[in-house]
Amino acid sequence: MLRISFRASCALSLALLCLLSAAPVQADEIVVKGQPMSGQVVKVTAKGLEVKTTYGKGNVLVAYDDITSLRTDEPFTLIVSDEHEVPGRLVGVRDGNLLVGDDPASAREVAVSALHDSVTTKEFEESRMLQLKSFLRYWRAKYNLSFAATDSTTNTLDFATGYEIERRKKPTRFLTTGSYRFGTVDDPNDNPSGEKTSANELIGTVRGEYDLTERIYSFADTYAEYDEVESLSLRFTPKAGPGYRILNIDTASETRLWSVDVGPGWVYERFFGGDDNSYFTIAFGTEGNFTLPWGTRLTFRGAYLPAVDDWANSYLLRGKADLTFPMTSWLAFTTGIQDQYTSQPADDAQHNSLTGTAGLALVF
């Protein structure tokens, strides 16, 4: 009897285990194009809801336009552009906006284009990292580093690093960038005295903007540069004025920004040995930021600063473009090109300076 009871107990335990493992995933109320869908919402994105189905086929992305009715059992915390967080259950979709609250009549409407991230309320309350990410969502930062060395007939060493920090929250925008580049070359046949510096350049910029309308804004920025190879002790170019955004789309899933600006400015240059050059200018500028396939990001900036009293013979022209290819959520491969032309360089320097870089970047 004991033996039969033991076998029966094992069989009963095995049956209960199978029943528990086969129990369906907790389901939310989801109706897609008039048909009920068995599953649970696990993620809210700008493109749609990620639903973990009970059919065993993984997560399915459901577009908002296809959702007939919706109600989640678990509350979410939506991180959006205009405020810190919007907590509550998802109770429907209206005119392309998510309804968040206890019922559709009293729910808040959240524009899906403004979504930055979403987690369950429980996850958000338990994670300091998610709370910090929400607090810093208006900020974007990138730090890049590249290094190259050659040991051959001609020995070379090149090092470049830089950062970019941006805070964009309507109606203001703040941007600061910095870069440093250093290079040496050792060619005994050309330079018997030893190693020679091929690059030693430091650049920093600060820019602020204030929106006057959806597309028109005012700006003020300044640019400072040191370049040993160009015999440039300091180049300082402050400017300010109005700007206009030709393209103005910036969401969690897509960025298409292109602006132009114009305004008065001043160019001051001091060279090694004490010589200097300065003039007033009407500065023209452009800037762009585009999301490309596979999450690649293209950014470019350009400026033309001619002298007011001698625009044909005294001017400064510069441009920069970067491509950032994401590798992980925080690491990317970046490559760029920078060109600057000055009509009045130092006596021993060239008019044009062209630089290309490639390396890794930390993205925040």
Coordinates of C-alpha atoms in Angstrom, one line a residue:
M1 CA 0.0 0.0 0.0
L2 CA 2.8 2.4 0.9
R3 CA 4.4 1.7 -2.5
I4 CA 1.2 2.4 -4.4
S5 CA 0.5 5.6 -2.4
F6 CA 4.1 6.9 -3.1
R7 CA 3.6 6.3 -6.9
A8 CA 0.2 8.0 -6.8
S9 CA 1.7 11.0 -4.9
C10 CA 4.5 11.3 -7.5
A11 CA 2.0 11.1 -10.4
L12 CA -0.2 13.8 -8.7
S13 CA 2.8 16.1 -8.2
L14 CA 3.8 15.7 -11.8
A15 CA 0.3 16.4 -13.0
L16 CA 0.1 19.6 -10.9
L17 CA 3.5 20.7 -12.2
C18 CA 2.4 20.2 -15.8
L19 CA -0.8 22.2 -15.2
L20 CA 1.1 25.0 -13.6
S21 CA 3.7 25.2 -16.5
A22 CA 0.8 25.2 -19.0
A23 CA -1.0 28.0 -17.3
P24 CA -1.6 30.9 -19.7
V25 CA 0.2 34.2 -19.4
Q26 CA -1.8 36.8 -17.5
A27 CA -3.9 38.5 -20.2
D28 CA -4.9 42.2 -20.7
E29 CA -8.1 43.3 -22.5
I30 CA -6.8 43.9 -26.0
V31 CA -9.1 44.1 -29.1
V32 CA -7.3 44.5 -32.4
K33 CA -9.4 45.4 -35.5
G34 CA -12.5 44.1 -33.7
Q35 CA -10.9 40.7 -32.7
P36 CA -9.8 39.9 -29.1
M37 CA -6.1 39.3 -28.7
S38 CA -4.8 37.0 -25.9
G39 CA -1.7 38.5 -24.3
Q40 CA -0.2 41.0 -22.0
V41 CA 1.3 44.5 -22.8
V42 CA 5.0 44.5 -21.9
K43 CA 6.2 47.7 -23.6
V44 CA 4.8 51.0 -24.8
T45 CA 6.7 52.5 -27.8
A46 CA 6.1 55.4 -30.2
K47 CA 5.3 52.9 -33.0
G48 CA 2.8 50.7 -31.0
L49 CA 2.3 48.3 -28.1
E50 CA 4.6 45.3 -27.6
V51 CA 2.3 42.4 -26.6
K52 CA 3.5 39.1 -25.1
T53 CA 1.0 36.6 -26.6
T54 CA -0.3 33.4 -25.0
Y55 CA 0.3 31.6 -28.3
G56 CA 4.0 31.0 -27.6
K57 CA 5.2 33.1 -30.6
G58 CA 7.0 35.8 -28.6
N59 CA 6.2 39.6 -28.6
V60 CA 4.0 41.2 -31.2
L61 CA 4.1 44.9 -32.1
V62 CA 0.5 46.2 -32.4
A63 CA 0.0 49.6 -34.1
Y64 CA -2.1 52.1 -32.3
D65 CA -4.4 52.6 -35.3
D66 CA -5.3 48.9 -35.2
I67 CA -6.4 48.9 -31.5
T68 CA -10.2 48.9 -31.0
S69 CA -10.2 48.8 -27.2
L70 CA -7.6 48.3 -24.5
R71 CA -7.2 47.9 -20.8
T72 CA -4.1 46.7 -19.0
D73 CA -4.2 45.0 -15.6
E74 CA -0.9 46.4 -14.5
P75 CA -0.2 50.2 -14.4
F76 CA 2.6 51.7 -16.5
T77 CA 4.8 54.8 -16.1
L78 CA 5.2 56.6 -19.4
I79 CA 8.2 59.0 -19.7
V80 CA 7.2 61.8 -22.1
S81 CA 8.7 65.1 -23.3
D82 CA 6.5 67.7 -21.6
E83 CA 6.5 66.4 -18.0
H84 CA 8.4 63.9 -15.9
E85 CA 6.2 60.8 -15.8
V86 CA 2.6 59.8 -16.5
P87 CA 1.5 56.8 -14.3
G88 CA -1.6 54.7 -14.7
R89 CA -3.3 51.8 -16.6
L90 CA -3.6 52.0 -20.3
V91 CA -7.4 52.2 -21.0
G92 CA -7.6 52.9 -24.7
V93 CA -6.5 54.9 -27.8
R94 CA -8.2 58.0 -29.0
D95 CA -7.1 60.0 -32.1
G96 CA -3.7 58.4 -32.0
N97 CA -3.2 59.3 -28.3
L98 CA -2.9 56.8 -25.5
L99 CA -5.5 57.0 -22.7
V100 CA -3.9 56.6 -19.2
G101 CA -6.0 56.4 -16.1
D102 CA -8.8 54.4 -14.4
D103 CA -11.3 54.7 -17.2
P104 CA -11.6 56.2 -20.7
A105 CA -13.9 59.1 -19.5
S106 CA -11.4 60.5 -17.0
A107 CA -8.1 59.3 -18.5
R108 CA -5.3 61.6 -19.7
E109 CA -4.4 61.6 -23.3
V110 CA -0.6 61.1 -24.0
A111 CA 0.7 61.8 -27.5
V112 CA 2.7 58.7 -28.6
S113 CA 5.1 60.9 -30.6
A114 CA 6.3 62.4 -27.3
L115 CA 7.2 59.0 -25.7
H116 CA 10.8 58.6 -24.6
D117 CA 10.4 55.4 -22.6
S118 CA 7.9 53.2 -20.7
V119 CA 8.1 50.7 -17.9
T120 CA 5.7 49.2 -15.4
T121 CA 5.1 51.4 -12.4
K122 CA 6.6 48.7 -10.2
E123 CA 9.8 48.6 -12.2
F124 CA 10.1 52.4 -12.2
E125 CA 9.6 52.7 -8.4
E126 CA 12.2 50.1 -7.7
S127 CA 14.9 51.4 -10.1
R128 CA 17.0 54.5 -9.3
M129 CA 18.6 54.2 -12.8
L130 CA 15.2 54.5 -14.5
Q131 CA 14.3 57.5 -12.4
L132 CA 17.6 59.1 -13.3
K133 CA 17.1 58.4 -16.9
S134 CA 13.7 60.1 -16.7
F135 CA 15.2 63.1 -15.0
L136 CA 17.9 63.5 -17.7
R137 CA 15.7 62.7 -20.7
Y138 CA 16.1 66.3 -22.0
W139 CA 19.9 65.8 -22.2
R140 CA 21.9 64.1 -24.8
A141 CA 25.6 63.5 -24.5
K142 CA 28.4 61.9 -26.6
Y143 CA 32.1 61.3 -25.8
N144 CA 34.3 60.0 -28.5
L145 CA 37.9 58.8 -28.6
S146 CA 40.2 57.7 -31.4
F147 CA 43.8 56.7 -31.5
A148 CA 46.2 55.6 -34.3
A149 CA 49.9 54.8 -34.4
T150 CA 52.3 53.7 -37.1
D151 CA 55.7 52.2 -36.6
S152 CA 57.5 52.1 -40.0
T153 CA 59.9 54.1 -42.1
T154 CA 57.8 57.1 -40.9
N155 CA 56.5 56.8 -37.4
T156 CA 53.2 58.6 -36.6
L157 CA 51.0 59.0 -33.6
D158 CA 47.5 60.5 -33.7
F159 CA 45.0 61.1 -30.9
A160 CA 41.6 62.7 -31.0
T161 CA 38.9 63.1 -28.4
G162 CA 35.8 65.2 -28.0
Y163 CA 32.4 65.6 -26.4
E164 CA 28.9 67.0 -27.2
I165 CA 26.3 67.8 -24.6
E166 CA 22.8 69.1 -25.6
R167 CA 19.7 70.0 -23.6
R168 CA 16.6 70.5 -25.6
K169 CA 13.4 71.4 -23.8
K170 CA 10.9 73.8 -25.4
P171 CA 11.3 76.7 -25.7
T172 CA 15.1 76.5 -25.0
R173 CA 18.1 74.6 -26.3
F174 CA 21.6 74.5 -24.9
L175 CA 24.6 73.0 -26.7
T176 CA 28.2 72.8 -25.9
T177 CA 31.0 70.9 -27.7
G178 CA 34.7 70.4 -27.3
S179 CA 37.4 68.6 -29.2
Y180 CA 41.2 68.0 -28.9
R181 CA 43.5 66.6 -31.6
F182 CA 47.2 65.8 -31.3
G183 CA 49.6 64.2 -33.7
T184 CA 53.3 63.7 -34.2
V185 CA 55.4 62.4 -37.1
D186 CA 59.0 61.1 -37.0
D187 CA 60.6 60.8 -40.4
P188 CA 64.5 60.7 -40.2
N189 CA 64.9 61.3 -43.9
D190 CA 62.8 64.5 -43.8
N191 CA 63.4 65.7 -40.3
P192 CA 66.8 64.5 -38.9
S193 CA 66.3 66.5 -35.7
G194 CA 63.6 64.2 -34.5
E195 CA 59.9 64.1 -33.9
K196 CA 57.7 66.9 -35.3
T197 CA 54.2 67.9 -34.2
S198 CA 51.7 67.4 -37.0
A199 CA 48.5 68.4 -35.1
N200 CA 47.8 70.2 -31.8
E201 CA 44.3 71.7 -31.9
L202 CA 41.8 72.6 -29.2
I203 CA 38.2 73.7 -30.1
G204 CA 35.3 74.6 -27.9
T205 CA 31.8 76.0 -28.6
V206 CA 28.7 77.1 -26.6
R207 CA 25.3 77.8 -28.1
G208 CA 21.9 78.8 -26.7
E209 CA 18.5 79.1 -28.5
Y210 CA 15.1 80.3 -27.6
D211 CA 12.0 79.5 -29.6
L212 CA 9.9 82.4 -30.7
T213 CA 7.4 80.3 -32.8
E214 CA 7.3 76.7 -33.8
R215 CA 10.0 77.4 -36.5
I216 CA 11.5 80.8 -35.7
Y217 CA 14.1 81.1 -32.9
S218 CA 16.8 83.5 -31.6
F219 CA 20.3 82.3 -30.9
A220 CA 23.7 83.3 -29.4
D221 CA 26.8 81.3 -29.7
T222 CA 30.6 81.5 -29.5
Y223 CA 33.5 79.5 -30.9
A224 CA 37.1 79.4 -29.6
E225 CA 40.1 77.7 -31.2
Y226 CA 43.8 77.1 -30.6
D227 CA 46.0 75.5 -33.3
E228 CA 49.7 75.2 -32.9
V229 CA 50.4 74.0 -36.5
E230 CA 48.5 77.0 -37.9
S231 CA 50.4 79.3 -35.5
L232 CA 47.0 80.3 -34.1
S233 CA 47.1 81.4 -30.5
L234 CA 43.3 82.2 -30.4
R235 CA 40.4 82.5 -32.7
F236 CA 37.2 83.8 -31.1
T237 CA 34.0 84.3 -33.0
P238 CA 30.9 85.3 -31.0
K239 CA 27.6 85.9 -32.9
A240 CA 23.8 86.2 -32.3
G241 CA 20.6 86.7 -34.3
P242 CA 17.4 85.0 -35.6
G243 CA 17.1 81.5 -37.1
Y244 CA 14.6 79.5 -39.0
R245 CA 13.9 75.7 -38.8
I246 CA 13.3 74.4 -42.3
L247 CA 12.7 70.9 -40.9
N248 CA 11.5 70.4 -37.3
I249 CA 10.7 66.8 -36.4
D250 CA 12.2 65.4 -33.3
T251 CA 10.5 62.3 -31.7
A252 CA 11.7 59.2 -29.9
S253 CA 11.8 57.3 -33.1
E254 CA 12.7 59.9 -35.7
T255 CA 14.8 63.0 -36.0
R256 CA 14.8 65.4 -38.9
L257 CA 16.1 68.8 -38.0
W258 CA 17.5 71.4 -40.3
S259 CA 17.9 75.1 -39.5
V260 CA 19.6 78.2 -40.9
D261 CA 20.5 81.4 -39.1
V262 CA 22.0 84.8 -39.7
G263 CA 23.2 87.6 -37.4
P264 CA 26.0 90.1 -36.5
G265 CA 29.2 88.8 -35.1
W266 CA 32.9 89.5 -34.5
V267 CA 36.0 87.6 -35.6
Y268 CA 39.2 87.9 -33.6
E269 CA 42.4 86.1 -34.4
R270 CA 45.8 86.3 -32.5
F271 CA 48.8 84.5 -34.0
F272 CA 52.1 83.3 -32.5
G273 CA 54.5 86.3 -32.4
G274 CA 51.8 88.8 -31.4
D275 CA 50.1 89.6 -34.7
D276 CA 46.4 89.8 -34.7
N277 CA 43.4 90.3 -37.0
S278 CA 39.8 91.3 -36.3
Y279 CA 36.7 92.4 -38.1
F280 CA 32.9 92.6 -37.7
T281 CA 30.9 90.2 -39.7
I282 CA 27.3 89.2 -40.8
A283 CA 27.5 85.5 -40.0
F284 CA 25.6 82.8 -41.9
G285 CA 25.1 79.4 -40.3
T286 CA 23.3 76.1 -40.8
E287 CA 22.8 72.9 -38.7
G288 CA 21.2 69.5 -39.3
N289 CA 20.5 66.3 -37.4
F290 CA 18.9 63.3 -39.2
T291 CA 18.0 59.7 -38.2
L292 CA 19.1 57.3 -40.9
P293 CA 18.4 53.5 -41.3
W294 CA 19.5 51.2 -38.6
G295 CA 19.6 54.0 -36.0
T296 CA 22.5 55.8 -37.7
R297 CA 22.6 59.5 -37.0
L298 CA 24.0 62.2 -39.2
T299 CA 24.8 65.7 -37.8
F300 CA 26.4 68.6 -39.6
R301 CA 27.2 72.3 -38.9
G302 CA 28.5 75.0 -41.1
A303 CA 29.3 78.7 -40.9
Y304 CA 30.4 81.5 -43.2
L305 CA 31.7 84.7 -41.6
P306 CA 32.7 87.4 -44.1
A307 CA 34.0 90.8 -43.1
V308 CA 31.4 93.6 -43.3
D309 CA 33.9 96.1 -44.9
D310 CA 35.8 93.6 -47.2
W311 CA 33.7 90.4 -47.6
A312 CA 35.5 89.3 -50.8
N313 CA 39.0 89.2 -49.3
S314 CA 38.5 88.7 -45.5
Y315 CA 36.3 85.8 -44.5
L316 CA 36.2 82.5 -42.5
L317 CA 34.4 79.4 -43.7
R318 CA 34.1 76.2 -41.7
G319 CA 32.0 73.0 -41.7
K320 CA 31.8 69.7 -39.8
A321 CA 29.8 66.5 -40.4
D322 CA 29.6 63.3 -38.3
L323 CA 28.1 59.8 -38.7
T324 CA 27.3 57.8 -35.6
F325 CA 26.6 54.1 -36.0
P326 CA 25.1 52.4 -32.9
M327 CA 26.7 49.2 -31.7
T328 CA 24.9 48.9 -28.3
S329 CA 22.5 51.2 -26.3
W330 CA 25.5 53.1 -25.0
L331 CA 28.4 52.4 -27.5
A332 CA 28.7 53.6 -31.1
F333 CA 31.2 53.8 -33.9
T334 CA 31.6 57.4 -35.1
T335 CA 33.4 58.9 -38.1
G336 CA 33.6 62.5 -39.2
I337 CA 35.2 65.2 -41.3
Q338 CA 36.0 68.8 -40.5
D339 CA 37.1 71.6 -42.8
Q340 CA 38.1 75.2 -42.2
Y341 CA 39.2 77.8 -44.7
T342 CA 40.5 81.2 -43.7
S343 CA 41.4 83.9 -46.2
Q344 CA 44.1 85.5 -44.0
P345 CA 46.1 82.7 -42.3
A346 CA 49.4 83.2 -40.5
D347 CA 52.5 83.7 -42.7
D348 CA 53.7 80.1 -42.4
A349 CA 50.3 78.4 -42.5
Q350 CA 47.9 77.2 -45.2
H351 CA 44.5 78.7 -46.1
N352 CA 42.7 75.3 -45.7
S353 CA 42.7 72.7 -43.0
L354 CA 40.9 69.4 -43.5
T355 CA 40.6 66.7 -40.8
G356 CA 39.0 63.2 -40.8
T357 CA 38.4 61.1 -37.7
A358 CA 37.1 57.7 -36.8
G359 CA 36.7 56.0 -33.4
L360 CA 34.4 54.8 -30.7
A361 CA 31.9 57.0 -28.8
L362 CA 30.0 56.6 -25.5
V363 CA 26.4 57.8 -26.0
F364 CA 24.1 58.8 -23.1

